[in-house]
Amino acid sequence: GAVVSQHPSRVICKSGTSVKIECRSLDFQATTMFWYRQFPKQSLMLMATSNEGSKATYEQGVEKDKFLINHASLTLSTLTVTSAHPEDSSFYICSASRSGAYNEQFFGPGTRLTVL
Amino acid sequence: GIQVEQSPPDLILQEGANSTLRCNFSDSVNNLQWFHQNPWGQLINLFYIPSGTKQNGRLSATTVATERYSLLYISSSQTTDSGVYFCADGGLTGGGNKLTFGTGTQLKVEL
């Protein structure tokens, strides 16, 4: 149990276009989903926390108009990188947390975004 | 916020060797997890271990919350153990709290 999927796994786009990444919890309901960004050989950096049916909470320094997050259901959150530029190229990872006493998070396989 | 330092930053082992990875926290530990990020980027949950000791096959972990550290033991290492190991603390129990990740240990297991 506790499987999280992400789609697409890899995307290449032209500068100025928007890219949508989906994150799904396949076998559990996720009250909270998280979006991370990871640069090569670095740790994960939390971008935002997403709760079903409410606005996402963004970390300091993350542009909410640049990285649009929607958490439409208890199993789906989406991250849209708007007007992408080469500096947005990165590895984006989502995670999902089950409701309950424990705070354990389960991670998707990640999406590698390359902006030309 | 809490700072999480991991050591060593890099580690090269011969297959079959044992190793200990350490995670130090600057503040109280509440909901600690250990992950293995494989070469394809997938984070795999190893342990949820806010305190005490757990074992799963060749891996075991110990968290001493009062002293703000956690250890991950890898015994009889295999090449498939290669990757990056992260510890992360999830803050106070309550569901949905964000993880603060450590700096990571890059492990390479050679034949």
Short mmCIF file of N, CA, C and O in Angstrom, two decimals, chain A:
data_model
loop_
_atom_site.label_atom_id
_atom_site.label_comp_id
_atom_site.label_asym_id
_atom_site.label_seq_id
_atom_site.Cartn_x
_atom_site.Cartn_y
_atom_site.Cartn_z
N GLY A 1 0.82 -1.20 0.00
CA GLY A 1 0.00 0.00 0.00
C GLY A 1 0.85 1.26 0.00
O GLY A 1 2.06 1.20 0.04
N ALA A 2 0.20 2.43 -0.04
CA ALA A 2 0.84 3.74 -0.02
C ALA A 2 1.67 3.99 -1.26
O ALA A 2 2.86 4.27 -1.17
N VAL A 3 1.02 3.86 -2.41
CA VAL A 3 1.69 4.11 -3.68
C VAL A 3 1.27 5.47 -4.22
O VAL A 3 0.09 5.81 -4.25
N VAL A 4 2.29 6.21 -4.66
CA VAL A 4 2.05 7.54 -5.24
C VAL A 4 2.61 7.56 -6.65
O VAL A 4 3.76 7.15 -6.87
N SER A 5 1.82 8.01 -7.59
CA SER A 5 2.29 8.09 -8.97
C SER A 5 2.44 9.54 -9.40
O SER A 5 1.79 10.44 -8.83
N GLN A 6 3.27 9.75 -10.38
CA GLN A 6 3.45 11.07 -10.97
C GLN A 6 3.45 10.94 -12.47
O GLN A 6 4.00 9.97 -13.02
N HIS A 7 2.89 11.95 -13.12
CA HIS A 7 2.87 11.92 -14.58
C HIS A 7 2.99 13.34 -15.12
O HIS A 7 2.31 14.24 -14.60
N PRO A 8 3.84 13.62 -16.10
CA PRO A 8 4.72 12.64 -16.75
C PRO A 8 6.00 12.40 -15.94
O PRO A 8 6.27 13.13 -14.99
N SER A 9 6.77 11.43 -16.31
CA SER A 9 8.05 11.18 -15.63
C SER A 9 9.13 12.09 -16.19
O SER A 9 10.10 12.40 -15.48
N ARG A 10 8.94 12.50 -17.43
CA ARG A 10 9.94 13.36 -18.05
C ARG A 10 9.23 14.25 -19.06
O ARG A 10 8.35 13.79 -19.79
N VAL A 11 9.60 15.52 -19.08
CA VAL A 11 9.00 16.43 -20.05
C VAL A 11 10.03 17.45 -20.50
O VAL A 11 10.81 17.96 -19.69
N ILE A 12 10.03 17.69 -21.81
CA ILE A 12 10.88 18.72 -22.41
C ILE A 12 9.95 19.72 -23.08
O ILE A 12 9.07 19.33 -23.85
N CYS A 13 10.13 20.98 -22.78
CA CYS A 13 9.25 21.98 -23.36
C CYS A 13 10.05 23.21 -23.78
O CYS A 13 11.20 23.39 -23.37
N LYS A 14 9.41 24.04 -24.57
CA LYS A 14 10.04 25.27 -25.01
C LYS A 14 9.80 26.37 -23.98
O LYS A 14 8.79 26.38 -23.27
N SER A 15 10.72 27.29 -23.94
CA SER A 15 10.59 28.42 -23.03
C SER A 15 9.30 29.18 -23.31
O SER A 15 8.94 29.39 -24.47
N GLY A 16 8.58 29.53 -22.25
CA GLY A 16 7.34 30.28 -22.41
C GLY A 16 6.09 29.44 -22.34
O GLY A 16 4.99 29.98 -22.17
N THR A 17 6.23 28.14 -22.44
CA THR A 17 5.06 27.26 -22.36
C THR A 17 4.79 26.88 -20.92
O THR A 17 5.63 27.08 -20.04
N SER A 18 3.60 26.32 -20.69
CA SER A 18 3.23 25.86 -19.35
C SER A 18 3.22 24.34 -19.33
O SER A 18 2.88 23.69 -20.30
N VAL A 19 3.58 23.80 -18.20
CA VAL A 19 3.66 22.35 -18.03
C VAL A 19 2.89 21.94 -16.79
O VAL A 19 3.06 22.54 -15.73
N LYS A 20 2.05 20.93 -16.93
CA LYS A 20 1.28 20.42 -15.80
C LYS A 20 1.81 19.06 -15.38
O LYS A 20 1.99 18.16 -16.21
N ILE A 21 2.02 18.90 -14.08
CA ILE A 21 2.47 17.63 -13.52
C ILE A 21 1.39 17.13 -12.56
O ILE A 21 0.91 17.88 -11.71
N GLU A 22 1.03 15.86 -12.72
CA GLU A 22 0.00 15.27 -11.87
C GLU A 22 0.61 14.36 -10.81
O GLU A 22 1.57 13.63 -11.09
N CYS A 23 0.02 14.38 -9.65
CA CYS A 23 0.44 13.53 -8.55
C CYS A 23 -0.80 12.83 -8.01
O CYS A 23 -1.78 13.50 -7.63
N ARG A 24 -0.76 11.51 -7.98
CA ARG A 24 -1.92 10.75 -7.53
C ARG A 24 -1.54 9.75 -6.44
O ARG A 24 -0.53 9.07 -6.55
N SER A 25 -2.37 9.68 -5.41
CA SER A 25 -2.23 8.61 -4.42
C SER A 25 -3.14 7.49 -4.90
O SER A 25 -4.33 7.68 -5.08
N LEU A 26 -2.56 6.32 -5.14
CA LEU A 26 -3.29 5.26 -5.83
C LEU A 26 -4.12 4.39 -4.89
O LEU A 26 -5.15 3.83 -5.30
N ASP A 27 -3.69 4.21 -3.67
CA ASP A 27 -4.39 3.27 -2.81
C ASP A 27 -4.72 3.84 -1.44
O ASP A 27 -4.98 3.09 -0.50
N PHE A 28 -4.69 5.14 -1.33
CA PHE A 28 -5.10 5.76 -0.07
C PHE A 28 -5.55 7.20 -0.35
O PHE A 28 -5.24 7.78 -1.40
N GLN A 29 -6.25 7.74 0.60
CA GLN A 29 -6.69 9.13 0.48
C GLN A 29 -5.67 10.04 1.16
O GLN A 29 -5.29 9.79 2.30
N ALA A 30 -5.25 11.02 0.43
CA ALA A 30 -4.20 11.92 0.91
C ALA A 30 -4.81 13.25 1.32
O ALA A 30 -5.22 14.03 0.46
N THR A 31 -4.87 13.49 2.59
CA THR A 31 -5.39 14.77 3.04
C THR A 31 -4.44 15.90 2.68
O THR A 31 -4.86 17.03 2.46
N THR A 32 -3.17 15.58 2.63
CA THR A 32 -2.17 16.60 2.31
C THR A 32 -1.18 16.06 1.30
O THR A 32 -0.76 14.91 1.40
N MET A 33 -0.85 16.87 0.32
CA MET A 33 0.20 16.54 -0.63
C MET A 33 1.23 17.65 -0.61
O MET A 33 0.91 18.80 -0.30
N PHE A 34 2.44 17.27 -0.95
CA PHE A 34 3.56 18.22 -0.91
C PHE A 34 4.27 18.19 -2.26
O PHE A 34 4.36 17.15 -2.91
N TRP A 35 4.82 19.33 -2.62
CA TRP A 35 5.62 19.41 -3.83
C TRP A 35 7.03 19.87 -3.49
O TRP A 35 7.21 20.85 -2.76
N TYR A 36 8.00 19.13 -4.01
CA TYR A 36 9.40 19.40 -3.76
C TYR A 36 10.12 19.64 -5.09
O TYR A 36 9.71 19.17 -6.14
N ARG A 37 11.24 20.31 -4.96
CA ARG A 37 12.12 20.52 -6.09
C ARG A 37 13.50 20.06 -5.66
O ARG A 37 13.93 20.30 -4.51
N GLN A 38 14.19 19.39 -6.58
CA GLN A 38 15.53 18.90 -6.25
C GLN A 38 16.49 19.23 -7.37
O GLN A 38 16.27 18.83 -8.52
N PHE A 39 17.54 19.94 -7.03
CA PHE A 39 18.61 20.22 -7.97
C PHE A 39 19.65 19.11 -7.89
O PHE A 39 19.72 18.40 -6.87
N PRO A 40 20.45 18.94 -8.95
CA PRO A 40 21.43 17.85 -8.97
C PRO A 40 22.32 17.85 -7.73
O PRO A 40 22.83 18.89 -7.31
N LYS A 41 22.46 16.69 -7.14
CA LYS A 41 23.33 16.45 -6.00
C LYS A 41 22.95 17.30 -4.78
O LYS A 41 23.82 17.60 -3.95
N GLN A 42 21.70 17.67 -4.70
CA GLN A 42 21.24 18.42 -3.54
C GLN A 42 20.06 17.72 -2.89
O GLN A 42 19.50 16.76 -3.43
N SER A 43 19.70 18.22 -1.74
CA SER A 43 18.57 17.66 -1.01
C SER A 43 17.25 18.15 -1.61
O SER A 43 17.24 18.98 -2.53
N LEU A 44 16.16 17.65 -1.08
CA LEU A 44 14.86 18.09 -1.54
C LEU A 44 14.49 19.41 -0.87
O LEU A 44 14.68 19.59 0.34
N MET A 45 13.92 20.30 -1.67
CA MET A 45 13.48 21.59 -1.16
C MET A 45 11.96 21.67 -1.29
O MET A 45 11.41 21.54 -2.37
N LEU A 46 11.29 21.84 -0.16
CA LEU A 46 9.84 21.93 -0.19
C LEU A 46 9.40 23.22 -0.88
O LEU A 46 9.89 24.30 -0.56
N MET A 47 8.48 23.08 -1.82
CA MET A 47 7.95 24.24 -2.52
C MET A 47 6.62 24.68 -1.90
O MET A 47 6.39 25.86 -1.66
N ALA A 48 5.74 23.70 -1.67
CA ALA A 48 4.40 24.06 -1.20
C ALA A 48 3.72 22.86 -0.60
O ALA A 48 4.04 21.71 -0.89
N THR A 49 2.75 23.15 0.25
CA THR A 49 1.90 22.15 0.89
C THR A 49 0.50 22.33 0.36
O THR A 49 -0.02 23.46 0.35
N SER A 50 -0.12 21.24 -0.03
CA SER A 50 -1.42 21.30 -0.69
C SER A 50 -2.44 20.48 0.09
O SER A 50 -2.23 19.30 0.34
N ASN A 51 -3.51 21.13 0.49
CA ASN A 51 -4.59 20.43 1.18
C ASN A 51 -5.83 20.41 0.29
O ASN A 51 -6.15 21.40 -0.37
N GLU A 52 -6.52 19.30 0.29
CA GLU A 52 -7.68 19.11 -0.56
C GLU A 52 -8.72 20.18 -0.30
O GLU A 52 -9.10 20.41 0.85
N GLY A 53 -9.12 20.85 -1.36
CA GLY A 53 -10.20 21.82 -1.28
C GLY A 53 -9.80 23.18 -0.78
O GLY A 53 -10.66 24.05 -0.60
N SER A 54 -8.51 23.40 -0.54
CA SER A 54 -8.10 24.73 -0.08
C SER A 54 -6.86 25.18 -0.82
O SER A 54 -6.24 24.40 -1.55
N LYS A 55 -6.53 26.42 -0.65
CA LYS A 55 -5.37 26.98 -1.35
C LYS A 55 -4.08 26.40 -0.79
O LYS A 55 -3.97 26.14 0.41
N ALA A 56 -3.12 26.26 -1.66
CA ALA A 56 -1.82 25.73 -1.24
C ALA A 56 -1.06 26.75 -0.40
O ALA A 56 -1.25 27.96 -0.55
N THR A 57 -0.22 26.25 0.44
CA THR A 57 0.67 27.10 1.25
C THR A 57 2.06 27.00 0.67
O THR A 57 2.64 25.91 0.64
N TYR A 58 2.59 28.13 0.24
CA TYR A 58 3.89 28.14 -0.44
C TYR A 58 5.00 28.50 0.55
O TYR A 58 4.83 29.31 1.46
N GLU A 59 6.15 27.90 0.32
CA GLU A 59 7.33 28.23 1.12
C GLU A 59 7.88 29.58 0.68
O GLU A 59 7.65 30.05 -0.44
N GLN A 60 8.61 30.17 1.58
CA GLN A 60 9.20 31.48 1.30
C GLN A 60 10.09 31.41 0.07
O GLN A 60 10.90 30.49 -0.06
N GLY A 61 9.91 32.37 -0.81
CA GLY A 61 10.73 32.43 -2.01
C GLY A 61 10.16 31.69 -3.21
O GLY A 61 10.71 31.79 -4.30
N VAL A 62 9.08 30.96 -3.02
CA VAL A 62 8.44 30.23 -4.12
C VAL A 62 7.29 31.08 -4.67
O VAL A 62 6.40 31.46 -3.93
N GLU A 63 7.33 31.36 -5.96
CA GLU A 63 6.32 32.22 -6.57
C GLU A 63 5.04 31.44 -6.83
O GLU A 63 5.00 30.51 -7.64
N LYS A 64 3.99 31.83 -6.16
CA LYS A 64 2.73 31.09 -6.30
C LYS A 64 2.10 31.28 -7.67
O LYS A 64 1.35 30.41 -8.14
N ASP A 65 2.38 32.40 -8.33
CA ASP A 65 1.82 32.61 -9.66
C ASP A 65 2.62 31.85 -10.72
O ASP A 65 2.14 31.63 -11.83
N LYS A 66 3.81 31.47 -10.35
CA LYS A 66 4.68 30.72 -11.26
C LYS A 66 4.39 29.22 -11.15
O LYS A 66 4.37 28.50 -12.13
N PHE A 67 4.17 28.79 -9.94
CA PHE A 67 3.93 27.37 -9.67
C PHE A 67 2.52 27.23 -9.09
O PHE A 67 2.30 27.36 -7.90
N LEU A 68 1.57 26.95 -10.00
CA LEU A 68 0.18 26.84 -9.59
C LEU A 68 -0.11 25.42 -9.11
O LEU A 68 0.18 24.46 -9.78
N ILE A 69 -0.71 25.34 -7.94
CA ILE A 69 -1.02 24.04 -7.35
C ILE A 69 -2.52 23.94 -7.12
O ILE A 69 -3.14 24.84 -6.57
N ASN A 70 -3.06 22.80 -7.55
CA ASN A 70 -4.46 22.51 -7.36
C ASN A 70 -4.61 21.14 -6.74
O ASN A 70 -3.98 20.18 -7.19
N HIS A 71 -5.41 21.05 -5.70
CA HIS A 71 -5.63 19.77 -5.00
C HIS A 71 -7.13 19.50 -5.03
O HIS A 71 -7.85 19.76 -4.08
N ALA A 72 -7.56 18.98 -6.17
CA ALA A 72 -9.00 18.91 -6.46
C ALA A 72 -9.70 17.78 -5.71
O ALA A 72 -10.90 17.85 -5.47
N SER A 73 -8.96 16.74 -5.37
CA SER A 73 -9.60 15.61 -4.70
C SER A 73 -8.61 15.02 -3.71
O SER A 73 -7.47 15.45 -3.63
N LEU A 74 -9.06 14.02 -2.97
CA LEU A 74 -8.20 13.41 -1.97
C LEU A 74 -7.16 12.49 -2.58
O LEU A 74 -6.35 11.90 -1.86
N THR A 75 -7.16 12.35 -3.90
CA THR A 75 -6.18 11.49 -4.54
C THR A 75 -5.39 12.18 -5.65
O THR A 75 -4.56 11.56 -6.29
N LEU A 76 -5.64 13.45 -5.87
CA LEU A 76 -5.01 14.13 -7.00
C LEU A 76 -4.60 15.56 -6.65
O LEU A 76 -5.41 16.36 -6.16
N SER A 77 -3.32 15.86 -6.92
CA SER A 77 -2.83 17.23 -6.85
C SER A 77 -2.06 17.49 -8.13
O SER A 77 -1.41 16.59 -8.66
N THR A 78 -2.15 18.71 -8.63
CA THR A 78 -1.41 19.07 -9.84
C THR A 78 -0.54 20.29 -9.59
O THR A 78 -0.91 21.20 -8.83
N LEU A 79 0.61 20.29 -10.23
CA LEU A 79 1.53 21.42 -10.21
C LEU A 79 1.68 21.90 -11.65
O LEU A 79 2.04 21.10 -12.52
N THR A 80 1.37 23.15 -11.89
CA THR A 80 1.55 23.73 -13.21
C THR A 80 2.66 24.77 -13.15
O THR A 80 2.55 25.74 -12.39
N VAL A 81 3.68 24.55 -13.96
CA VAL A 81 4.76 25.52 -14.08
C VAL A 81 4.38 26.43 -15.24
O VAL A 81 4.33 26.00 -16.40
N THR A 82 4.07 27.67 -14.93
CA THR A 82 3.58 28.59 -15.94
C THR A 82 4.73 29.37 -16.58
O THR A 82 5.72 29.70 -15.91
N SER A 83 4.60 29.60 -17.87
CA SER A 83 5.60 30.35 -18.62
C SER A 83 7.01 29.89 -18.22
O SER A 83 7.83 30.66 -17.70
N ALA A 84 7.25 28.63 -18.47
CA ALA A 84 8.51 28.02 -18.01
C ALA A 84 9.72 28.64 -18.69
O ALA A 84 9.68 29.02 -19.87
N HIS A 85 10.80 28.72 -17.94
CA HIS A 85 12.07 29.21 -18.44
C HIS A 85 13.15 28.20 -18.10
O HIS A 85 12.96 27.34 -17.23
N PRO A 86 14.30 28.29 -18.75
CA PRO A 86 15.36 27.30 -18.50
C PRO A 86 15.72 27.14 -17.03
O PRO A 86 16.04 26.04 -16.59
N GLU A 87 15.64 28.20 -16.25
CA GLU A 87 15.98 28.09 -14.83
C GLU A 87 14.96 27.29 -14.04
O GLU A 87 15.21 26.94 -12.87
N ASP A 88 13.81 26.99 -14.66
CA ASP A 88 12.81 26.13 -14.00
C ASP A 88 13.12 24.66 -14.20
O ASP A 88 12.45 23.79 -13.60
N SER A 89 14.10 24.37 -15.05
CA SER A 89 14.48 22.98 -15.27
C SER A 89 14.94 22.38 -13.94
O SER A 89 15.78 22.95 -13.25
N SER A 90 14.37 21.23 -13.62
CA SER A 90 14.68 20.62 -12.33
C SER A 90 13.97 19.28 -12.22
O SER A 90 13.26 18.86 -13.14
N PHE A 91 14.16 18.63 -11.11
CA PHE A 91 13.45 17.38 -10.78
C PHE A 91 12.39 17.74 -9.76
O PHE A 91 12.71 18.24 -8.68
N TYR A 92 11.13 17.51 -10.12
CA TYR A 92 10.02 17.84 -9.23
C TYR A 92 9.43 16.55 -8.66
O TYR A 92 9.14 15.60 -9.39
N ILE A 93 9.26 16.54 -7.36
CA ILE A 93 8.78 15.34 -6.67
C ILE A 93 7.59 15.71 -5.80
O ILE A 93 7.61 16.73 -5.11
N CYS A 94 6.57 14.87 -5.84
CA CYS A 94 5.43 15.08 -4.96
C CYS A 94 5.42 13.99 -3.89
O CYS A 94 6.04 12.94 -4.04
N SER A 95 4.75 14.29 -2.81
CA SER A 95 4.53 13.28 -1.78
C SER A 95 3.11 13.43 -1.25
O SER A 95 2.47 14.46 -1.43
N ALA A 96 2.66 12.39 -0.59
CA ALA A 96 1.31 12.40 -0.04
C ALA A 96 1.34 11.85 1.37
O ALA A 96 2.08 10.93 1.68
N SER A 97 0.52 12.47 2.19
CA SER A 97 0.45 12.08 3.59
C SER A 97 -0.95 11.58 3.90
O SER A 97 -1.94 12.23 3.54
N ARG A 98 -1.03 10.43 4.56
CA ARG A 98 -2.34 9.90 4.93
C ARG A 98 -2.85 10.60 6.17
O ARG A 98 -2.07 11.08 6.99
N SER A 99 -4.12 10.64 6.31
CA SER A 99 -4.70 11.22 7.52
C SER A 99 -4.47 10.24 8.67
O SER A 99 -4.30 9.04 8.46
N GLY A 100 -4.43 10.76 9.86
CA GLY A 100 -4.22 9.90 11.00
C GLY A 100 -3.15 10.45 11.92
O GLY A 100 -2.67 11.55 11.76
N ALA A 101 -2.75 9.67 12.86
CA ALA A 101 -1.83 10.15 13.87
C ALA A 101 -0.41 10.31 13.34
O ALA A 101 0.32 11.19 13.76
N TYR A 102 0.00 9.45 12.42
CA TYR A 102 1.37 9.50 11.96
C TYR A 102 1.55 10.46 10.81
O TYR A 102 0.63 10.73 10.06
N ASN A 103 2.77 10.93 10.68
CA ASN A 103 3.07 11.95 9.69
C ASN A 103 3.82 11.39 8.50
O ASN A 103 4.44 12.13 7.76
N GLU A 104 3.79 10.07 8.30
CA GLU A 104 4.61 9.47 7.27
C GLU A 104 4.17 9.93 5.89
O GLU A 104 2.99 9.97 5.57
N GLN A 105 5.16 10.30 5.09
CA GLN A 105 4.89 10.73 3.72
C GLN A 105 5.40 9.68 2.75
O GLN A 105 6.42 9.03 3.00
N PHE A 106 4.71 9.58 1.62
CA PHE A 106 5.07 8.64 0.57
C PHE A 106 5.27 9.42 -0.72
O PHE A 106 4.47 10.31 -1.04
N PHE A 107 6.32 9.06 -1.43
CA PHE A 107 6.77 9.89 -2.54
C PHE A 107 6.47 9.30 -3.91
O PHE A 107 6.52 8.07 -4.10
N GLY A 108 6.19 10.19 -4.85
CA GLY A 108 6.08 9.80 -6.23
C GLY A 108 7.46 9.62 -6.84
O GLY A 108 8.46 9.97 -6.22
N PRO A 109 7.51 9.10 -8.06
CA PRO A 109 8.80 8.82 -8.70
C PRO A 109 9.49 10.04 -9.28
O PRO A 109 10.64 9.95 -9.72
N GLY A 110 8.83 11.18 -9.27
CA GLY A 110 9.45 12.40 -9.74
C GLY A 110 9.21 12.68 -11.21
O GLY A 110 8.89 11.78 -12.00
N THR A 111 9.34 13.95 -11.56
CA THR A 111 9.21 14.41 -12.94
C THR A 111 10.41 15.27 -13.27
O THR A 111 10.68 16.26 -12.58
N ARG A 112 11.11 14.88 -14.32
CA ARG A 112 12.27 15.67 -14.74
C ARG A 112 11.83 16.64 -15.82
O ARG A 112 11.41 16.21 -16.90
N LEU A 113 11.91 17.92 -15.50
CA LEU A 113 11.50 18.98 -16.44
C LEU A 113 12.73 19.63 -17.04
O LEU A 113 13.62 20.08 -16.31
N THR A 114 12.74 19.69 -18.36
CA THR A 114 13.80 20.39 -19.08
C THR A 114 13.15 21.45 -19.95
O THR A 114 12.29 21.14 -20.78
N VAL A 115 13.55 22.69 -19.73
CA VAL A 115 13.00 23.81 -20.49
C VAL A 115 14.08 24.31 -21.44
O VAL A 115 15.17 24.71 -21.00
N LEU A 116 13.79 24.28 -22.72
CA LEU A 116 14.80 24.66 -23.71
C LEU A 116 14.79 26.16 -23.97
O LEU A 116 13.76 26.83 -23.80
#
